[in-house]
Coordinates of C-alpha atoms and ligand atoms in Angstrom, one line a residue:
X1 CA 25.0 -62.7 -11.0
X2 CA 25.6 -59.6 -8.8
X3 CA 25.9 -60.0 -5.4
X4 CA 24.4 -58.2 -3.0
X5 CA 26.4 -55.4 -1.1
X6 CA 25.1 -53.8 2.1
X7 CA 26.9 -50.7 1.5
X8 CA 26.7 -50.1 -2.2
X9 CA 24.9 -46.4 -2.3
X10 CA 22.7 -47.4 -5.2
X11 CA 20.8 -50.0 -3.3
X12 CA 20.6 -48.5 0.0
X13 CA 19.7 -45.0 -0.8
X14 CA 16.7 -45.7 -2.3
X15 CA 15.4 -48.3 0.8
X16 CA 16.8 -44.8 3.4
X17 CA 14.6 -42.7 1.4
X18 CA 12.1 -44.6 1.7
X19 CA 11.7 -44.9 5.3
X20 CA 12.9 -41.6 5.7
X21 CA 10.0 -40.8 4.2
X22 CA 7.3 -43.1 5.8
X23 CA 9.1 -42.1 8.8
X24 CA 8.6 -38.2 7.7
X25 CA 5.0 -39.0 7.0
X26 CA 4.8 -40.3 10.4
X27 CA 5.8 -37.6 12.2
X28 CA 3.9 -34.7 10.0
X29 CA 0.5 -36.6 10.2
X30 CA 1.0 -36.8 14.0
X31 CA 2.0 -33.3 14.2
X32 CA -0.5 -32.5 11.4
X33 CA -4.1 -33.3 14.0
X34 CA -3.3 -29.1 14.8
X35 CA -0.9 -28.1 12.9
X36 CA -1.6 -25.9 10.0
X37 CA 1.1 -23.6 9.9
X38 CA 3.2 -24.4 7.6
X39 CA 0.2 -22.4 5.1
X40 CA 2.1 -19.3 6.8
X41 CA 4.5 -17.4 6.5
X42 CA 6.7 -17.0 9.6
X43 CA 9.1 -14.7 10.2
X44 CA 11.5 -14.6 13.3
X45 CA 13.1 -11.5 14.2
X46 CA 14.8 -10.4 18.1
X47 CA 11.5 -8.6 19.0
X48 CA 9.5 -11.7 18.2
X49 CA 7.6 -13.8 15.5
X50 CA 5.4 -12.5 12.6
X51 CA 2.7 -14.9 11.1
X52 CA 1.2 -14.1 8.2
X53 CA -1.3 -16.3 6.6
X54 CA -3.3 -15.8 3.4
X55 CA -5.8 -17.5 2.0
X56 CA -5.9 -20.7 4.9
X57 CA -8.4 -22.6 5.7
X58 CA -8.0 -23.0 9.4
X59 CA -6.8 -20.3 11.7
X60 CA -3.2 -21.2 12.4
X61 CA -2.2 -23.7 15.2
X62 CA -0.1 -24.2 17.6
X63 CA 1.3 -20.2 16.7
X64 CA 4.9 -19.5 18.2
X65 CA 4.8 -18.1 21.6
X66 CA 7.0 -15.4 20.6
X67 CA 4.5 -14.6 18.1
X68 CA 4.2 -10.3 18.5
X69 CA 2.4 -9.8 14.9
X70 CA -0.2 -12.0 13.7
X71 CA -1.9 -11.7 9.9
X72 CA -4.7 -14.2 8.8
X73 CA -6.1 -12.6 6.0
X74 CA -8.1 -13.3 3.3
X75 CA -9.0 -16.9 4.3
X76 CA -13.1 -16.3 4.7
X77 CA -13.0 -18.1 8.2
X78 CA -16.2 -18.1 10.2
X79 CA -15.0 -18.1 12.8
X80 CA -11.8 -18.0 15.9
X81 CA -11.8 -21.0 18.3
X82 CA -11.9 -18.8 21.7
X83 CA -8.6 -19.8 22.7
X84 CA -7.0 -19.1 19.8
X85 CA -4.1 -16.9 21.2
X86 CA -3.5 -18.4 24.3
X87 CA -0.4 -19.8 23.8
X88 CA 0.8 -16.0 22.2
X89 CA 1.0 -13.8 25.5
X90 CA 3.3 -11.1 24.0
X91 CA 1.0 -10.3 20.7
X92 CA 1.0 -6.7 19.7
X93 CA -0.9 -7.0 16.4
X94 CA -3.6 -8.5 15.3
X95 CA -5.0 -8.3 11.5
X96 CA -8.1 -10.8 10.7
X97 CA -8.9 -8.4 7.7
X98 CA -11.3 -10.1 4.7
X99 CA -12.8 -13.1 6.7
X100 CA -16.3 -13.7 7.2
X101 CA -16.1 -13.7 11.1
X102 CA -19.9 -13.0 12.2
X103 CA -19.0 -13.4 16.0
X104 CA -16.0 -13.5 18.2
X105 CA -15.9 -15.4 21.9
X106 CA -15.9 -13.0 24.8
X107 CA -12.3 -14.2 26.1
X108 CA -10.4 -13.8 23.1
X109 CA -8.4 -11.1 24.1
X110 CA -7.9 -11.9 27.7
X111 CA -4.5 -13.7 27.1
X112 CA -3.2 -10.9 25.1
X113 CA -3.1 -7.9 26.9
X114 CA -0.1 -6.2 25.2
X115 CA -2.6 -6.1 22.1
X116 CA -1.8 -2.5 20.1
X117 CA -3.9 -3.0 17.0
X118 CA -7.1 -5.0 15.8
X119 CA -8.0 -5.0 12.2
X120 CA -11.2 -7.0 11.7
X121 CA -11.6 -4.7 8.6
X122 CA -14.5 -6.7 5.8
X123 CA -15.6 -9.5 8.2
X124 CA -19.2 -10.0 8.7
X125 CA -19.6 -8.8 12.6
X126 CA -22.9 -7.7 13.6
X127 CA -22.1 -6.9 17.2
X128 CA -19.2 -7.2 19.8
X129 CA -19.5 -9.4 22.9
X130 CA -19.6 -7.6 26.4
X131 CA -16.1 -7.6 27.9
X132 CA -13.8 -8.6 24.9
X133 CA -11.4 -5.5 25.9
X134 CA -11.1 -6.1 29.2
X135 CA -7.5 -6.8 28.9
X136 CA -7.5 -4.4 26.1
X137 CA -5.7 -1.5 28.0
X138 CA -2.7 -1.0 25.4
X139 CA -4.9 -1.1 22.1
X140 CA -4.7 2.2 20.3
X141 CA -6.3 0.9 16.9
X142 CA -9.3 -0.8 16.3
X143 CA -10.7 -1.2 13.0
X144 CA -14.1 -2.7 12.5
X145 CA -14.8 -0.9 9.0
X146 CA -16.7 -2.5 6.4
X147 CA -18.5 -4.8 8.6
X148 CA -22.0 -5.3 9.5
X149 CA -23.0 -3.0 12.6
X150 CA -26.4 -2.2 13.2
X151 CA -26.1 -0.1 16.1
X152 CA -23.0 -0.4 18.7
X153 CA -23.2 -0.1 22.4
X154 CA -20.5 2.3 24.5
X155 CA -20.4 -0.7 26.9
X156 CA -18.2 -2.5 24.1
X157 CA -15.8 0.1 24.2
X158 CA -15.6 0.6 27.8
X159 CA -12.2 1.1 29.4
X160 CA -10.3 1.6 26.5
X161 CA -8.2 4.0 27.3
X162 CA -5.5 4.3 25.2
X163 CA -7.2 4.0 21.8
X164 CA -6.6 6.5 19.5
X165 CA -7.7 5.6 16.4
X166 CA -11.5 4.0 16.4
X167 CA -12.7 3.2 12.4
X168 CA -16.5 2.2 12.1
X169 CA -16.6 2.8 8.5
X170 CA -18.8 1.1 6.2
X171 CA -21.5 -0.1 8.9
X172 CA -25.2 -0.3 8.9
X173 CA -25.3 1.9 11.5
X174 CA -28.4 4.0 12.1
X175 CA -28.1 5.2 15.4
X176 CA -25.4 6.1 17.4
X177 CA -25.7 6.0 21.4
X178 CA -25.4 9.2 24.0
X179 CA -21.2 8.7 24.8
X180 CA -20.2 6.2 22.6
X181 CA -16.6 7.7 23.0
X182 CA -16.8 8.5 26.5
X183 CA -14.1 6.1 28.4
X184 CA -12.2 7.0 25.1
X185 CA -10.2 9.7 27.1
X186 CA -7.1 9.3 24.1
X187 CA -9.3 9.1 20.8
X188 CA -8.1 10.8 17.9
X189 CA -9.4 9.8 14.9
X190 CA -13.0 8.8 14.6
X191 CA -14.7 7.2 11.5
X192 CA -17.9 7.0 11.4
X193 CA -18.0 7.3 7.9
X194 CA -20.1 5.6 4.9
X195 CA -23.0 4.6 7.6
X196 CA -26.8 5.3 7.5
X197 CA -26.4 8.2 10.2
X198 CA -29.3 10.8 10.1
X199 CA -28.8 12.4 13.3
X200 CA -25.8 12.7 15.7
X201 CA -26.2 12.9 19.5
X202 CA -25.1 16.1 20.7
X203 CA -22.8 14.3 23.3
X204 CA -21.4 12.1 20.4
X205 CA -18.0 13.6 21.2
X206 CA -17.9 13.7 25.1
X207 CA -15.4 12.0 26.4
X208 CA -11.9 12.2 24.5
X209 CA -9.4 14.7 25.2
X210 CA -8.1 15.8 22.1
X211 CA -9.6 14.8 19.0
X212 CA -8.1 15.5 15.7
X213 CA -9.6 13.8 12.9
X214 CA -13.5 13.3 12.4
X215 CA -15.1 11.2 9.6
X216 CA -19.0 11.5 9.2
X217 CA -18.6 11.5 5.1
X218 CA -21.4 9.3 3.5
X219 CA -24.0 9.4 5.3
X220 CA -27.5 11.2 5.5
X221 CA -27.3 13.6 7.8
X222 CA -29.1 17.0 7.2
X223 CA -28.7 19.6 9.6
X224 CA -25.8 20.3 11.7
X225 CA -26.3 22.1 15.1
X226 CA -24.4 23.9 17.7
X227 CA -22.9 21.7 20.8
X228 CA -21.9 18.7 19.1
X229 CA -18.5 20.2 18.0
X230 CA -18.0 22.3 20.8
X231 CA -16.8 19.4 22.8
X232 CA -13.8 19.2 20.6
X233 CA -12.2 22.7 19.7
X234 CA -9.1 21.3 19.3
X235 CA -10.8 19.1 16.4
X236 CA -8.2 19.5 12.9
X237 CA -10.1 17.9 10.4
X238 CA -13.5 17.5 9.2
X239 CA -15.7 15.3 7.2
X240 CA -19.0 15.8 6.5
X241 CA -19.3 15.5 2.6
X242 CA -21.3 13.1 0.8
X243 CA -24.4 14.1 3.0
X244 CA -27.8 15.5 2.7
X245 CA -26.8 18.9 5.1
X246 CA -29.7 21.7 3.7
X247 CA -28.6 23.1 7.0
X248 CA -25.4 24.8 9.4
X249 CA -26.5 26.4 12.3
X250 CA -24.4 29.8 12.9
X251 CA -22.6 28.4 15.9
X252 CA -21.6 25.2 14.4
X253 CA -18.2 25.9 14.2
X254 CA -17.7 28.4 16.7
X255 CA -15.6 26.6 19.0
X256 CA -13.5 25.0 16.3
X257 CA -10.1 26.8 17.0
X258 CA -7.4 24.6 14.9
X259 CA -9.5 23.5 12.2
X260 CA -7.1 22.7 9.2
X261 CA -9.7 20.9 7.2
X262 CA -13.2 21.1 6.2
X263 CA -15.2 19.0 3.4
X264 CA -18.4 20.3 2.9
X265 CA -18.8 18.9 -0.9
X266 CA -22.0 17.1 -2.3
X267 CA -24.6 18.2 0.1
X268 CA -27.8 19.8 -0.3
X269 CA -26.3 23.7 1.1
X270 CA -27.8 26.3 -0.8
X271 CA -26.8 29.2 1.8
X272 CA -25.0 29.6 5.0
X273 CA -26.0 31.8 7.9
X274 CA -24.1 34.7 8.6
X275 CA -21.4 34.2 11.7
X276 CA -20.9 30.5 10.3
X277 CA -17.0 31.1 9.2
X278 CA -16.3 33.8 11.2
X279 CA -14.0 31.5 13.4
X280 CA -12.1 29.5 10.6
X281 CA -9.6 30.5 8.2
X282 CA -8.5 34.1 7.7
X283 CA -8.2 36.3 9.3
X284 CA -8.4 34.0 12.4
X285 CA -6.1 31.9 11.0
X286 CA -5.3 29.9 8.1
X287 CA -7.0 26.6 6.9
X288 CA -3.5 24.9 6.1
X289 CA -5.4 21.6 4.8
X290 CA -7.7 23.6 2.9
X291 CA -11.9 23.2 2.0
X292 CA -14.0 21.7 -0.5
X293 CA -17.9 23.5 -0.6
X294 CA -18.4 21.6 -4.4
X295 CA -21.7 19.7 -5.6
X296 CA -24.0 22.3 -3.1
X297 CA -26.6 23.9 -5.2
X298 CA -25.5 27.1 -4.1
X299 CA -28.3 30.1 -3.9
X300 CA -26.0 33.1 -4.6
X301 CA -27.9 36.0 -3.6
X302 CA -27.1 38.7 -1.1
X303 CA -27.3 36.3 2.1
X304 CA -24.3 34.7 1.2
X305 CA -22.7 38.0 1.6
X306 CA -20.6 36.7 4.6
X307 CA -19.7 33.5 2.7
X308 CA -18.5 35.9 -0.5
X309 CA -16.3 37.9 2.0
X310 CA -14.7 34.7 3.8
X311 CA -14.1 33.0 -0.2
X312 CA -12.2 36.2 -0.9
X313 CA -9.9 35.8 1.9
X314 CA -9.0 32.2 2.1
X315 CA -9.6 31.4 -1.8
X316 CA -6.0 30.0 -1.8
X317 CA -7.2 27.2 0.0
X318 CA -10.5 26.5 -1.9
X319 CA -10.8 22.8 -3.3
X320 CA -12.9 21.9 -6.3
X321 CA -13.0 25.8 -7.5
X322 CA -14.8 25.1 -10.3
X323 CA -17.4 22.5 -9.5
X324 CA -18.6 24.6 -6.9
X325 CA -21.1 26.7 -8.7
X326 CA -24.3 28.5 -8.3
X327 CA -27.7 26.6 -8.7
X328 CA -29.8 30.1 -8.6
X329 CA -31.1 32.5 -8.9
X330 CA -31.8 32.1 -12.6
X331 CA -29.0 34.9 -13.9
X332 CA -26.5 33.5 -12.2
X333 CA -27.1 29.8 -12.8
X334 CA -23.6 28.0 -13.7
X335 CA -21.4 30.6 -12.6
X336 CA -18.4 29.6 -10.3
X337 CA -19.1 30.8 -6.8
X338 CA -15.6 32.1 -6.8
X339 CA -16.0 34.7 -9.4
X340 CA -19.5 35.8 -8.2
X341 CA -17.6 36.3 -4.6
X342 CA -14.8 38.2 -6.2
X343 CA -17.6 40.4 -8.4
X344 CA -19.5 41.5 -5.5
X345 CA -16.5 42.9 -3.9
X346 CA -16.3 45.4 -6.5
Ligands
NAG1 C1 -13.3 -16.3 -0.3 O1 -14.6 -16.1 -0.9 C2 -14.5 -15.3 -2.1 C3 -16.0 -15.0 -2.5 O2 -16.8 -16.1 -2.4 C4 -13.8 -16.1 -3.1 O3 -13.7 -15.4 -4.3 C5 -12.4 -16.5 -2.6 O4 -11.7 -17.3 -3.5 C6 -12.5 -17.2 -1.2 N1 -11.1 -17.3 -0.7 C7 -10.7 -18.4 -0.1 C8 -9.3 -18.4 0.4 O5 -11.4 -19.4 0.0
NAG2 C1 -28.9 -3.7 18.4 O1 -30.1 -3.9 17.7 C2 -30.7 -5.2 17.8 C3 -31.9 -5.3 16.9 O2 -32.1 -4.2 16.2 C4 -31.0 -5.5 19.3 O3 -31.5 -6.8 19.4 C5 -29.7 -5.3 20.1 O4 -30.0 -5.4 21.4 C6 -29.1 -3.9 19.8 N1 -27.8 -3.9 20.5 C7 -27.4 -2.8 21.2 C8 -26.1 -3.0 21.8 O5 -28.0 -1.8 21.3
NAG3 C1 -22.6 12.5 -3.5 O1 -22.9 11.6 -2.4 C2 -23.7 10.5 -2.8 C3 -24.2 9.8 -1.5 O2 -23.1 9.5 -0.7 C4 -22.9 9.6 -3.7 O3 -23.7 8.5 -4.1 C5 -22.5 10.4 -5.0 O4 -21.6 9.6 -5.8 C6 -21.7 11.7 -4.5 N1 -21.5 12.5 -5.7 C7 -20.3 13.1 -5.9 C8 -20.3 14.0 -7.1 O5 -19.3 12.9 -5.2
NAG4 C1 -13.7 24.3 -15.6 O1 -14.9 24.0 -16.2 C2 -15.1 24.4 -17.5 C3 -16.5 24.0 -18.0 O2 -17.4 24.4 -17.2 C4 -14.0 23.7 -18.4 O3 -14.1 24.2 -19.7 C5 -12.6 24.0 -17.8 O4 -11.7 23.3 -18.5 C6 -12.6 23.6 -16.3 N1 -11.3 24.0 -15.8 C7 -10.6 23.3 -15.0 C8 -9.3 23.9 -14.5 O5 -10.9 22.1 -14.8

């Protein structure tokens, strides 16, 4: 018969376990009624927490208050309660990428006024509420891409001051209102790209100081007139391929003075109008970036004259030399519009 021993380890480690563990479940189902954080990954570092959560089911609760950079990603939530980052005062960054968020709550930014980027890239947004940036002073990058805007309001945007990057890529967006940009005074990039844009309002651009980058690629926009542009001369690059352009009024780019960049590919251009490129590249100055004029069905006749003389000076910055080719007239058919320029100088 073997008598019982109190402190022989084989007989009491597996009764400590044991309430160790009821005890353990205890505790984690008490803790568990919010808690869903340990889906995440957190990472602490002097400057603060990161929390980065993939593929959740619940937005993560209670977060660290330290928390300055914020991921949940990938986890096709519906939605943000509205005081989700309450307890997280000191959040810089905010990604909510590949969700299915058609809505967010009017206060949700309030407690966060440090914020520096929102990513709500792929989500399912079909509007912003009035007032969500009130707080909003610091953000510099807001990405709503690849959601699915109808039409946006400038009162959204209002009092954003130090954004500089704004990306509405990949919207529904028909119709863009008279100084969307306009409280906007440090924009510069704008993407407006891969929307359902026909026309622009000439005032599109009033508002920031010193825009660099514009994206209008994608779209179905067919003429482009003078004014528009003109608000930004200090714009660098330009993106207006992938559009239905038949038409560039002389003065388009006339104010354009540090353009680096122009995409002009797949449009419907068959001329230009003489005066159009006086003011970019050579002998102005040079088009560092370079230019793409490809997939245009290109009339090359004798009023492309002035597009012939620019080619010849700032050929060693063409894109796409040989898919830009002329459509007409009938001789010339197939011929690269490079070696019709460089002919006619002869
Ligand atoms: C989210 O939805 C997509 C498409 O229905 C699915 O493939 C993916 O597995 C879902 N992800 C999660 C985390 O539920
Ligand atoms: C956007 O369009 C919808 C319907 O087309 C309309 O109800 C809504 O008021 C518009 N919003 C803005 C901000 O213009
Ligand atoms: C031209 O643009 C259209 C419309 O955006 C797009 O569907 C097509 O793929 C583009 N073609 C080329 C050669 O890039
Ligand atoms: C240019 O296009 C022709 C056919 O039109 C092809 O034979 C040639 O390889 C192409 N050259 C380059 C550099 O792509």
């Amino acid at each position: 018969m073997t008598s019982w021993q109190p402190g022989s380890p084989q007989d009491l480690n597996p009764c400590l376990s044991r309430i160790l563990f009821l005890l353990a479940l205890l505790l984690t189902s008490a803790h568990g009624i919010s808690s869903n954080l340990e889906e995440c990954l957190v990472l602490q570092s002097p400057e603060g927490s990161t929390v980065s959560c993939h593929r959740v089911t619940k937005f993560p609760s209670p977060l660290p208050a330290d928390t300055v950079h914020l991921s949940v990603e990938f986890s096709n939530l519906t939605e943000l309660p509205a005081r989700a980052l309450e307890r997280c005062q000191r959040l810089r960054e905010l990604h909510l990428s590949s969700n299915r968020l058609q809505e967010l709550s009017s206060g949700l930014l309030t407690p966060v006024s440090g914020l520096r980027v929102l990513d709500l890239t792929h989500n399912e947004l079909r509007g912003l509420p009035l007032g969500l940036f009130r707080a909003s002073a610091a953000l510099h990058t807001l990405v709503l891409r690849a959601n699915q805007l109808q039409n946006v309001s400038a009162l959204w945007l209002w009092g954003l001051r130090s954004l500089e990057h704004l990306d509405l890529a990949e919207n529904e967006l028909r119709v863009l209102p008279d100084g969307l940009v306009l409280s906007l005074i440090s924009l510069s990039t704008l993407d407006l790209g891969y929307n359902l844009l026909e026309t622009l309002p000439t005032s599109l651009l009033m508002g920031p100081r010193r825009l660099q980058r514009l994206h209008l690629e994608g779209n179905r926009l067919r003429r482009l007139g003078f004014g528009m542009l003109a608000l930004q001369p200090f714009l660098r690059v330009l993106f207006l391929n992938d559009n239905r352009l038949t038409e560039v009024v002389p003065s388009a780019f006339q104010s354009l003075r540090e353009l680096d960049m122009l995409d002009l590919s797949n449009n419907s251009l068959s001329s230009t109008p003489p005066g159009l490129w006086a003011s970019l590249g050579r002998p102005a100055r040079d088009m560092q970036d370079g230019f793409d004029l490809s997939h245009n069905p290109w009339v090359c006749n004798e009023d492309l004259q002035d597009l012939y003389r620019w080619l010849r000076a700032n050929k060693h910055k063409m894109f796409s030399k040989n898919d830009t080719r002329c459509e007409g007239p009938e001789a010339l058919r197939g011929r690269r519009l490079l070696d019709v320029a460089e002919l006619e100088s002869l």
